[in-house]
mmCIF file of C-alpha atoms in Angstrom:
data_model
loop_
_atom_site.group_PDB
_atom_site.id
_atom_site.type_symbol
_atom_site.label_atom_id
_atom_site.label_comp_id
_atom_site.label_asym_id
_atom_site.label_seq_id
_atom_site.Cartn_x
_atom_site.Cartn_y
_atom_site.Cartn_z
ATOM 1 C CA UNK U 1 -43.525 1.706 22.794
ATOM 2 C CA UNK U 2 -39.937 2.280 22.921
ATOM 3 C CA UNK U 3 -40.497 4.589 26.481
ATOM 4 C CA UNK U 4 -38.523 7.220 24.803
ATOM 5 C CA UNK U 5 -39.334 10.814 25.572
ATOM 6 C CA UNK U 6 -40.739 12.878 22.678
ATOM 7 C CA UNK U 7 -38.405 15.085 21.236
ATOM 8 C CA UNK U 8 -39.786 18.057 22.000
ATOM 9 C CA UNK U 9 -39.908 16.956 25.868
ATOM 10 C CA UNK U 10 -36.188 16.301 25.646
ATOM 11 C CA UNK U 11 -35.300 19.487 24.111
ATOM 12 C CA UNK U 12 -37.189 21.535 26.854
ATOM 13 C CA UNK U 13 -35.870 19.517 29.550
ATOM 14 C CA UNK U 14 -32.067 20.371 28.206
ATOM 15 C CA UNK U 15 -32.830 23.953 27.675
ATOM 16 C CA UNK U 16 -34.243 24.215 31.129
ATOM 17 C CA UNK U 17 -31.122 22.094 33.114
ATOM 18 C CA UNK U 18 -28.846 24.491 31.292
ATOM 19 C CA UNK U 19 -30.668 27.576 32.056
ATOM 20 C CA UNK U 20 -30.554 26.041 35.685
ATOM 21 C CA UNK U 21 -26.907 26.153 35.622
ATOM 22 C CA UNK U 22 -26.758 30.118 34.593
ATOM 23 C CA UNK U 23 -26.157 28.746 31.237
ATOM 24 C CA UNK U 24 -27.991 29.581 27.916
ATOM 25 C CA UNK U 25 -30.073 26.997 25.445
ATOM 26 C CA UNK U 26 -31.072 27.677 21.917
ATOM 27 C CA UNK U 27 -32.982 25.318 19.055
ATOM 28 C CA UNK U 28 -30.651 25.276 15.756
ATOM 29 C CA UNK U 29 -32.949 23.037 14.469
ATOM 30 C CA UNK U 30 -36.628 22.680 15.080
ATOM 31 C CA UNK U 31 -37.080 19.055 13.717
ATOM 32 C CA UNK U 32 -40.386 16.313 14.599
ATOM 33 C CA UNK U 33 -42.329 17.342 17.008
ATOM 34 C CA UNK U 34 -42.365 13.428 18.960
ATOM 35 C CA UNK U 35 -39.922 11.295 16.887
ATOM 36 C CA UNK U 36 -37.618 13.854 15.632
ATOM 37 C CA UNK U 37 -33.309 12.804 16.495
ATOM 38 C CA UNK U 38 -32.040 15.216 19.161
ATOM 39 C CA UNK U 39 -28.158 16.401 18.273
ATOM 40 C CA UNK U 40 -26.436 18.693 21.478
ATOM 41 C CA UNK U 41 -23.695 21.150 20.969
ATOM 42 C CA UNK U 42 -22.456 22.116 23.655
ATOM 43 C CA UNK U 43 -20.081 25.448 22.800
ATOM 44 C CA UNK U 44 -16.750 26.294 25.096
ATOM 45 C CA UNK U 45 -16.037 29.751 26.538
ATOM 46 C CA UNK U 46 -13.909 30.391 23.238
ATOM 47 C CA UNK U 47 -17.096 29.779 20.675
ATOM 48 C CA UNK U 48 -16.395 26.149 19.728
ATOM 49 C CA UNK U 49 -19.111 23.325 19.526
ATOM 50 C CA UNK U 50 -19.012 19.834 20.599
ATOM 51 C CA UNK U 51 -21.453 17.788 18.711
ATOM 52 C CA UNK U 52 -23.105 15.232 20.584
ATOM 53 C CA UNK U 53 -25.583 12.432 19.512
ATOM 54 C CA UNK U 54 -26.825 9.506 20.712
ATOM 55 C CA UNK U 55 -25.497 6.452 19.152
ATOM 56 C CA UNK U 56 -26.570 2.677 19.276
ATOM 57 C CA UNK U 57 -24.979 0.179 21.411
ATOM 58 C CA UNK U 58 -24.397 -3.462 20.628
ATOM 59 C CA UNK U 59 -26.882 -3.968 24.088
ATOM 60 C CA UNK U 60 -29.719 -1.744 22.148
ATOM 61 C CA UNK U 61 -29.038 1.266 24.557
ATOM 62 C CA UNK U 62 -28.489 4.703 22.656
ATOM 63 C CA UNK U 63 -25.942 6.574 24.527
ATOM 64 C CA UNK U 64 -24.919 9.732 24.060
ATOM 65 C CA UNK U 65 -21.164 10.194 22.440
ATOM 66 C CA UNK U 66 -18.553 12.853 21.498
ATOM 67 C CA UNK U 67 -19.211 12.739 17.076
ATOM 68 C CA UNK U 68 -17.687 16.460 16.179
ATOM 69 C CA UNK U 69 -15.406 18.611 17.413
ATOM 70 C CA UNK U 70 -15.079 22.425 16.169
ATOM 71 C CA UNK U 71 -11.658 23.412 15.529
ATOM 72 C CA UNK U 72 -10.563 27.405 15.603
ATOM 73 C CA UNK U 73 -8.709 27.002 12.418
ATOM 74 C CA UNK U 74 -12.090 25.718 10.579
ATOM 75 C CA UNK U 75 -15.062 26.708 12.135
ATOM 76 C CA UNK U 76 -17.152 26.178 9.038
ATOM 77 C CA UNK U 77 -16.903 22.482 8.475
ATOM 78 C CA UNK U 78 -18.310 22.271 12.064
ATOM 79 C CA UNK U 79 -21.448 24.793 10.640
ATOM 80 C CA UNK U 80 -21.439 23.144 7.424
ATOM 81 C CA UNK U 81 -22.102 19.698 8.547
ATOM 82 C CA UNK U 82 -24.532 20.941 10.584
ATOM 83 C CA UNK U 83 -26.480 21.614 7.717
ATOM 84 C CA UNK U 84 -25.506 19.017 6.136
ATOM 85 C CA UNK U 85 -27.298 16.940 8.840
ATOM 86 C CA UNK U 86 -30.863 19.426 8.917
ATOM 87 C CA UNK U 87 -30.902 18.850 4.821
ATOM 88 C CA UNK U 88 -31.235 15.619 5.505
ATOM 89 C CA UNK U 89 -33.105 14.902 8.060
ATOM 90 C CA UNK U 90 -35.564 17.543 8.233
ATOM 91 C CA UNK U 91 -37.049 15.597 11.273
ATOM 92 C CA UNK U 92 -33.625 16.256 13.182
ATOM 93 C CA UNK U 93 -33.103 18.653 16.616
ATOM 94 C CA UNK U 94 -30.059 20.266 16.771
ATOM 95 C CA UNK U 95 -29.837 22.113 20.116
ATOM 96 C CA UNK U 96 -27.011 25.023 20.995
ATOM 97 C CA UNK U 97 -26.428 24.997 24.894
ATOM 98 C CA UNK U 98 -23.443 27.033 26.613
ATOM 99 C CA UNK U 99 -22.610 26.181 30.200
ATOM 100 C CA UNK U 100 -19.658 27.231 31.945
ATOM 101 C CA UNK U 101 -18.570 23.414 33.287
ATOM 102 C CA UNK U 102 -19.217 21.300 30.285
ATOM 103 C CA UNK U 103 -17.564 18.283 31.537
ATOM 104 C CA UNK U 104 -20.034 18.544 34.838
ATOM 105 C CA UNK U 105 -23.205 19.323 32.637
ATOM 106 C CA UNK U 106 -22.348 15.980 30.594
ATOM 107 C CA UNK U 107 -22.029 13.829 33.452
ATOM 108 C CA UNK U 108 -24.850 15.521 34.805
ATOM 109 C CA UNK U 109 -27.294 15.375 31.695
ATOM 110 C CA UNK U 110 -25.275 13.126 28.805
ATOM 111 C CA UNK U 111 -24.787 10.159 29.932
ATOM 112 C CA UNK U 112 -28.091 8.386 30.711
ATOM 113 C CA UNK U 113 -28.943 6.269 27.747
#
């Protein structure tokens, strides 16, 4: 066993320490119940998405990192690979969570590995 949480687990558990916050948490992406990849976005006050995902280290750890950025001037590459991502890997999470301080909630909630 790798002592990694099952997806589903980890999903709640986000949902919940946003809602905690006064913020608001929504599944994207319903993906593997136990194994499934978990992807965050976290969106700004302006509607913009921050994809993060965990990535392997050259220790083994999987820490979470910064891989997509929405910009206002194209919104739907952002959406797009999104999909992209869910086509395939139909075992993938992606997770929708606006909070109000985003650079708190990540220290808070990102950056365990």
């Amino acid at each position: 066993m790798d002592g990694r949480l099952p997806a589903h687990v980890e999903v709640n558990g986000l949902i919940r320490a946003v809602q905690a916050v006064g913020g608001f948490g929504m599944v994207l992406h319903k993906g593997e119940r136990d194994g499934g990849t978990v992807l965050v976005v976290l969106v700004d006050n302006q509607g913009l998405g921050v994809l993060y995902e965990r990535m392997p280290q050259l220790d083994g750890a999987r820490k979470w990192q910064e891989s997509r950025v929405q910009v206002f001037d194209n919104k739907t590459d952002f959406d797009d690979y999104l999909q992209r991502r869910s086509g395939q890997d139909p075992d993938v999470w992606i997770v929708e969570l606006t909070v109000a301080d985003r650079e708190r909630f990540i220290r808070d909630n990102l950056t365990t590995a």
